[in-house]
PDB file of C-alpha atoms in Angstrom:
ATOM      1  CA  UNK A  12      19.554 -19.856  27.489  1.00 58.00           C
ATOM      2  CA  UNK A  13      19.306 -16.692  25.341  1.00 66.00           C
ATOM      3  CA  UNK A  14      18.696 -17.212  21.651  1.00 70.00           C
ATOM      4  CA  UNK A  15      21.061 -15.831  19.024  1.00 77.00           C
ATOM      5  CA  UNK A  16      20.634 -12.279  17.829  1.00 78.00           C
ATOM      6  CA  UNK A  17      18.825 -12.419  14.486  1.00 80.00           C
ATOM      7  CA  UNK A  18      20.802 -11.490  11.399  1.00 90.00           C
ATOM      8  CA  UNK A  19      19.430  -8.581   9.401  1.00 94.00           C
ATOM      9  CA  UNK A  20      20.284  -8.909   5.714  1.00 96.00           C
ATOM     10  CA  UNK A  21      17.192  -7.440   3.999  1.00 97.00           C
ATOM     11  CA  UNK A  22      15.254  -4.431   5.223  1.00 97.00           C
ATOM     12  CA  UNK A  23      11.965  -3.394   3.659  1.00 97.00           C
ATOM     13  CA  UNK A  24      11.352   0.332   4.086  1.00 96.00           C
ATOM     14  CA  UNK A  25       7.782   1.467   3.445  1.00 95.00           C
ATOM     15  CA  UNK A  26       7.446   5.195   2.884  1.00 90.00           C
ATOM     16  CA  UNK A  27       4.965   7.658   1.443  1.00 84.00           C
ATOM     17  CA  UNK A  28       7.667   9.494  -0.567  1.00 80.00           C
ATOM     18  CA  UNK A  29       6.429  12.753   0.942  1.00 81.00           C
ATOM     19  CA  UNK A  30       8.423  15.605   2.442  1.00 82.00           C
ATOM     20  CA  UNK A  31       9.009  13.634   5.684  1.00 84.00           C
ATOM     21  CA  UNK A  32      10.273  10.458   3.974  1.00 88.00           C
ATOM     22  CA  UNK A  33      13.819  11.261   5.066  1.00 89.00           C
ATOM     23  CA  UNK A  34      12.781  10.824   8.694  1.00 89.00           C
ATOM     24  CA  UNK A  35      12.038   7.161   7.957  1.00 91.00           C
ATOM     25  CA  UNK A  36      14.867   6.527   5.485  1.00 93.00           C
ATOM     26  CA  UNK A  37      17.659   8.046   7.589  1.00 93.00           C
ATOM     27  CA  UNK A  38      17.554   5.468  10.433  1.00 94.00           C
ATOM     28  CA  UNK A  39      16.889   2.652   7.950  1.00 95.00           C
ATOM     29  CA  UNK A  40      20.030   3.598   6.008  1.00 95.00           C
ATOM     30  CA  UNK A  41      22.091   3.781   9.209  1.00 94.00           C
ATOM     31  CA  UNK A  42      20.800   0.400  10.366  1.00 94.00           C
ATOM     32  CA  UNK A  43      21.477  -1.165   6.962  1.00 95.00           C
ATOM     33  CA  UNK A  44      25.036   0.175   7.021  1.00 93.00           C
ATOM     34  CA  UNK A  45      25.613  -1.124  10.560  1.00 93.00           C
ATOM     35  CA  UNK A  46      24.251  -4.587   9.704  1.00 93.00           C
ATOM     36  CA  UNK A  47      25.595  -4.837   6.164  1.00 93.00           C
ATOM     37  CA  UNK A  48      22.004  -5.200   4.981  1.00 95.00           C
ATOM     38  CA  UNK A  49      20.381  -4.250   1.708  1.00 96.00           C
ATOM     39  CA  UNK A  50      17.411  -1.901   1.543  1.00 96.00           C
ATOM     40  CA  UNK A  51      14.247  -2.476  -0.438  1.00 97.00           C
ATOM     41  CA  UNK A  52      12.137   0.668  -0.598  1.00 95.00           C
ATOM     42  CA  UNK A  53       8.417   0.443  -1.262  1.00 96.00           C
ATOM     43  CA  UNK A  54       5.824   3.143  -1.820  1.00 93.00           C
ATOM     44  CA  UNK A  55       2.306   1.717  -1.720  1.00 91.00           C
ATOM     45  CA  UNK A  56      -0.223   3.776  -3.671  1.00 88.00           C
ATOM     46  CA  UNK A  57      -3.831   3.250  -2.618  1.00 84.00           C
ATOM     47  CA  UNK A  58      -6.012   2.363  -5.609  1.00 83.00           C
ATOM     48  CA  UNK A  59      -8.829   4.700  -6.585  1.00 78.00           C
ATOM     49  CA  UNK A  60     -12.269   3.466  -5.624  1.00 82.00           C
ATOM     50  CA  UNK A  61     -14.960   2.913  -8.265  1.00 84.00           C
ATOM     51  CA  UNK A  62     -16.808   6.155  -7.484  1.00 85.00           C
ATOM     52  CA  UNK A  63     -13.651   8.233  -7.866  1.00 79.00           C
ATOM     53  CA  UNK A  64     -12.772   6.523 -11.138  1.00 77.00           C
ATOM     54  CA  UNK A  65     -16.303   7.156 -12.452  1.00 80.00           C
ATOM     55  CA  UNK A  66     -16.165  10.818 -11.441  1.00 82.00           C
ATOM     56  CA  UNK A  67     -12.704  11.432 -12.903  1.00 79.00           C
ATOM     57  CA  UNK A  68     -13.597   9.510 -16.076  1.00 79.00           C
ATOM     58  CA  UNK A  69     -16.487  11.887 -16.720  1.00 82.00           C
ATOM     59  CA  UNK A  70     -13.982  14.786 -16.912  1.00 85.00           C
ATOM     60  CA  UNK A  71     -10.910  13.084 -18.321  1.00 84.00           C
ATOM     61  CA  UNK A  72     -10.352  10.473 -21.039  1.00 85.00           C
ATOM     62  CA  UNK A  73      -8.970   7.125 -19.786  1.00 80.00           C
ATOM     63  CA  UNK A  74      -5.641   7.598 -21.578  1.00 88.00           C
ATOM     64  CA  UNK A  75      -5.110  10.956 -19.816  1.00 86.00           C
ATOM     65  CA  UNK A  76      -5.915   9.365 -16.446  1.00 82.00           C
ATOM     66  CA  UNK A  77      -3.397   6.588 -17.161  1.00 84.00           C
ATOM     67  CA  UNK A  78      -0.756   9.165 -18.176  1.00 88.00           C
ATOM     68  CA  UNK A  79      -1.410  11.083 -14.963  1.00 85.00           C
ATOM     69  CA  UNK A  80      -0.931   7.876 -12.972  1.00 84.00           C
ATOM     70  CA  UNK A  81       2.363   7.115 -14.756  1.00 89.00           C
ATOM     71  CA  UNK A  82       3.583  10.686 -14.182  1.00 91.00           C
ATOM     72  CA  UNK A  83       2.724  10.453 -10.476  1.00 87.00           C
ATOM     73  CA  UNK A  84       4.604   7.159 -10.086  1.00 88.00           C
ATOM     74  CA  UNK A  85       7.620   8.611 -11.923  1.00 91.00           C
ATOM     75  CA  UNK A  86       7.592  11.683  -9.658  1.00 91.00           C
ATOM     76  CA  UNK A  87       7.485   9.517  -6.514  1.00 89.00           C
ATOM     77  CA  UNK A  88      10.379   7.410  -7.789  1.00 91.00           C
ATOM     78  CA  UNK A  89      12.368  10.546  -8.620  1.00 91.00           C
ATOM     79  CA  UNK A  90      11.778  12.023  -5.138  1.00 90.00           C
ATOM     80  CA  UNK A  91      12.908   8.807  -3.479  1.00 91.00           C
ATOM     81  CA  UNK A  92      15.968   8.454  -5.731  1.00 92.00           C
ATOM     82  CA  UNK A  93      16.948  12.042  -4.906  1.00 92.00           C
ATOM     83  CA  UNK A  94      16.560  11.388  -1.185  1.00 91.00           C
ATOM     84  CA  UNK A  95      18.572   8.156  -1.442  1.00 91.00           C
ATOM     85  CA  UNK A  96      21.364  10.091  -3.177  1.00 92.00           C
ATOM     86  CA  UNK A  97      21.256  12.841  -0.514  1.00 91.00           C
ATOM     87  CA  UNK A  98      21.641  10.177   2.188  1.00 89.00           C
ATOM     88  CA  UNK A  99      24.519   8.537   0.291  1.00 88.00           C
ATOM     89  CA  UNK A 100      22.644   5.244   0.297  1.00 88.00           C
ATOM     90  CA  UNK A 101      22.783   4.288  -3.390  1.00 86.00           C
ATOM     91  CA  UNK A 102      25.001   1.268  -2.709  1.00 88.00           C
ATOM     92  CA  UNK A 103      22.612  -0.050  -0.037  1.00 90.00           C
ATOM     93  CA  UNK A 104      19.390   0.145  -2.065  1.00 94.00           C
ATOM     94  CA  UNK A 105      18.663  -3.114  -3.872  1.00 94.00           C
ATOM     95  CA  UNK A 106      15.219  -2.041  -5.138  1.00 94.00           C
ATOM     96  CA  UNK A 107      12.939   0.972  -5.266  1.00 93.00           C
ATOM     97  CA  UNK A 108       9.322   0.187  -6.094  1.00 93.00           C
ATOM     98  CA  UNK A 109       6.070   2.083  -6.372  1.00 92.00           C
ATOM     99  CA  UNK A 110       3.153  -0.383  -6.352  1.00 92.00           C
ATOM    100  CA  UNK A 111      -0.592   0.064  -6.338  1.00 90.00           C
ATOM    101  CA  UNK A 112      -2.504  -1.631  -3.560  1.00 91.00           C
ATOM    102  CA  UNK A 113      -3.791  -1.244  -0.026  1.00 92.00           C
ATOM    103  CA  UNK A 114      -0.745  -0.346   2.056  1.00 93.00           C
ATOM    104  CA  UNK A 115      -0.741  -2.818   4.958  1.00 95.00           C
ATOM    105  CA  UNK A 116      -1.401  -6.022   2.983  1.00 96.00           C
ATOM    106  CA  UNK A 117       0.913  -4.897   0.185  1.00 96.00           C
ATOM    107  CA  UNK A 118       3.785  -4.173   2.597  1.00 97.00           C
ATOM    108  CA  UNK A 119       3.324  -7.503   4.384  1.00 97.00           C
ATOM    109  CA  UNK A 120       3.138  -9.387   1.073  1.00 97.00           C
ATOM    110  CA  UNK A 121       6.285  -7.695  -0.244  1.00 97.00           C
ATOM    111  CA  UNK A 122       8.179  -8.433   2.988  1.00 98.00           C
ATOM    112  CA  UNK A 123       7.233 -12.105   2.631  1.00 98.00           C
ATOM    113  CA  UNK A 124       8.244 -12.206  -1.057  1.00 97.00           C
ATOM    114  CA  UNK A 125      11.615 -10.665  -0.258  1.00 97.00           C
ATOM    115  CA  UNK A 126      12.302 -12.761   2.781  1.00 97.00           C
ATOM    116  CA  UNK A 127      12.840  -9.470   4.627  1.00 97.00           C
ATOM    117  CA  UNK A 128      14.319  -9.628   8.107  1.00 97.00           C
ATOM    118  CA  UNK A 129      12.890  -6.259   9.190  1.00 97.00           C
ATOM    119  CA  UNK A 130      10.205  -3.787   8.124  1.00 97.00           C
ATOM    120  CA  UNK A 131      10.849  -0.086   8.735  1.00 96.00           C
ATOM    121  CA  UNK A 132       8.022   2.415   8.463  1.00 93.00           C
ATOM    122  CA  UNK A 133       6.933   5.734   9.838  1.00 89.00           C
ATOM    123  CA  UNK A 134       4.150   6.289  12.304  1.00 83.00           C
ATOM    124  CA  UNK A 135       2.256   9.529  12.714  1.00 70.00           C
ATOM    125  CA  UNK A 136       0.994   8.424  16.112  1.00 61.00           C
ATOM    126  CA  UNK A 137      -2.724   8.866  15.596  1.00 57.00           C
ATOM    127  CA  UNK A 138      -4.980   9.205  18.589  1.00 54.00           C
ATOM    128  CA  UNK A 139      -6.698   6.084  19.917  1.00 54.00           C
ATOM    129  CA  UNK A 140      -9.995   7.347  18.510  1.00 49.00           C
ATOM    130  CA  UNK A 141      -8.390   8.057  15.113  1.00 47.00           C
ATOM    131  CA  UNK A 142      -6.933   4.572  15.029  1.00 49.00           C
ATOM    132  CA  UNK A 143     -10.280   2.988  15.970  1.00 47.00           C
ATOM    133  CA  UNK A 144     -12.133   4.894  13.270  1.00 41.00           C
ATOM    134  CA  UNK A 145      -9.585   4.917  10.441  1.00 40.00           C
ATOM    135  CA  UNK A 146      -7.135   2.239  11.413  1.00 52.00           C
ATOM    136  CA  UNK A 147      -3.426   2.717  11.058  1.00 85.00           C
ATOM    137  CA  UNK A 148      -1.159   1.107   8.509  1.00 88.00           C
ATOM    138  CA  UNK A 149       1.607   0.954  11.123  1.00 88.00           C
ATOM    139  CA  UNK A 150      -0.708  -0.634  13.670  1.00 88.00           C
ATOM    140  CA  UNK A 151      -2.001  -3.225  11.195  1.00 91.00           C
ATOM    141  CA  UNK A 152       1.516  -4.172  10.152  1.00 93.00           C
ATOM    142  CA  UNK A 153       2.855  -4.477  13.704  1.00 91.00           C
ATOM    143  CA  UNK A 154      -0.114  -6.677  14.659  1.00 92.00           C
ATOM    144  CA  UNK A 155       0.096  -8.937  11.589  1.00 95.00           C
ATOM    145  CA  UNK A 156       3.798  -9.113  10.748  1.00 96.00           C
ATOM    146  CA  UNK A 157       5.667 -12.334  11.492  1.00 95.00           C
ATOM    147  CA  UNK A 158       8.966 -10.395  11.367  1.00 96.00           C
ATOM    148  CA  UNK A 159      10.163  -7.459  13.497  1.00 95.00           C
ATOM    149  CA  UNK A 160       8.896  -3.975  12.666  1.00 95.00           C
ATOM    150  CA  UNK A 161      10.762  -0.764  13.450  1.00 94.00           C
ATOM    151  CA  UNK A 162       8.427   2.223  13.780  1.00 91.00           C
ATOM    152  CA  UNK A 163      10.020   5.615  13.252  1.00 90.00           C
ATOM    153  CA  UNK A 164       8.008   8.473  14.765  1.00 86.00           C
ATOM    154  CA  UNK A 165       7.078  11.189  12.295  1.00 82.00           C
ATOM    155  CA  UNK A 166       6.472  14.433  14.091  1.00 73.00           C
ATOM    156  CA  UNK A 167       3.857  16.858  12.830  1.00 63.00           C
ATOM    157  CA  UNK A 168       4.768  20.459  12.262  1.00 52.00           C
TER     158      UNK A 168
END
């Protein structure tokens, strides 16, 4: 006997807030509208490693580095808010967050916290060798997520 179709009420969209973010947000917005779901948008920012912090600190005072970080987060939020407005999705977006942390574990943790029914993210489709060497956030999430994941292909130029 077939099981019931799962209800989608909360969608977590993970995006890099870059110029191709619309390619991931557009289908997520359409799906949210079709399901009557709310969107939670997350931009994970990889933390600087100790060597980078030491190098930057030798050229820049800590307060300037912190201001630069705050400005970068504000710019990412602004870009995403602009894109959300362009897509007419303001009423569907329950939260827009920029958080520091390693992308895959952060996305999975946030999905769990939200009780998300679906994760939507973009995939650049790395080569097998590239994925073996570097790993892929999309691959890690699809392998570890207990909830469905929708991968949106992001085409290179």
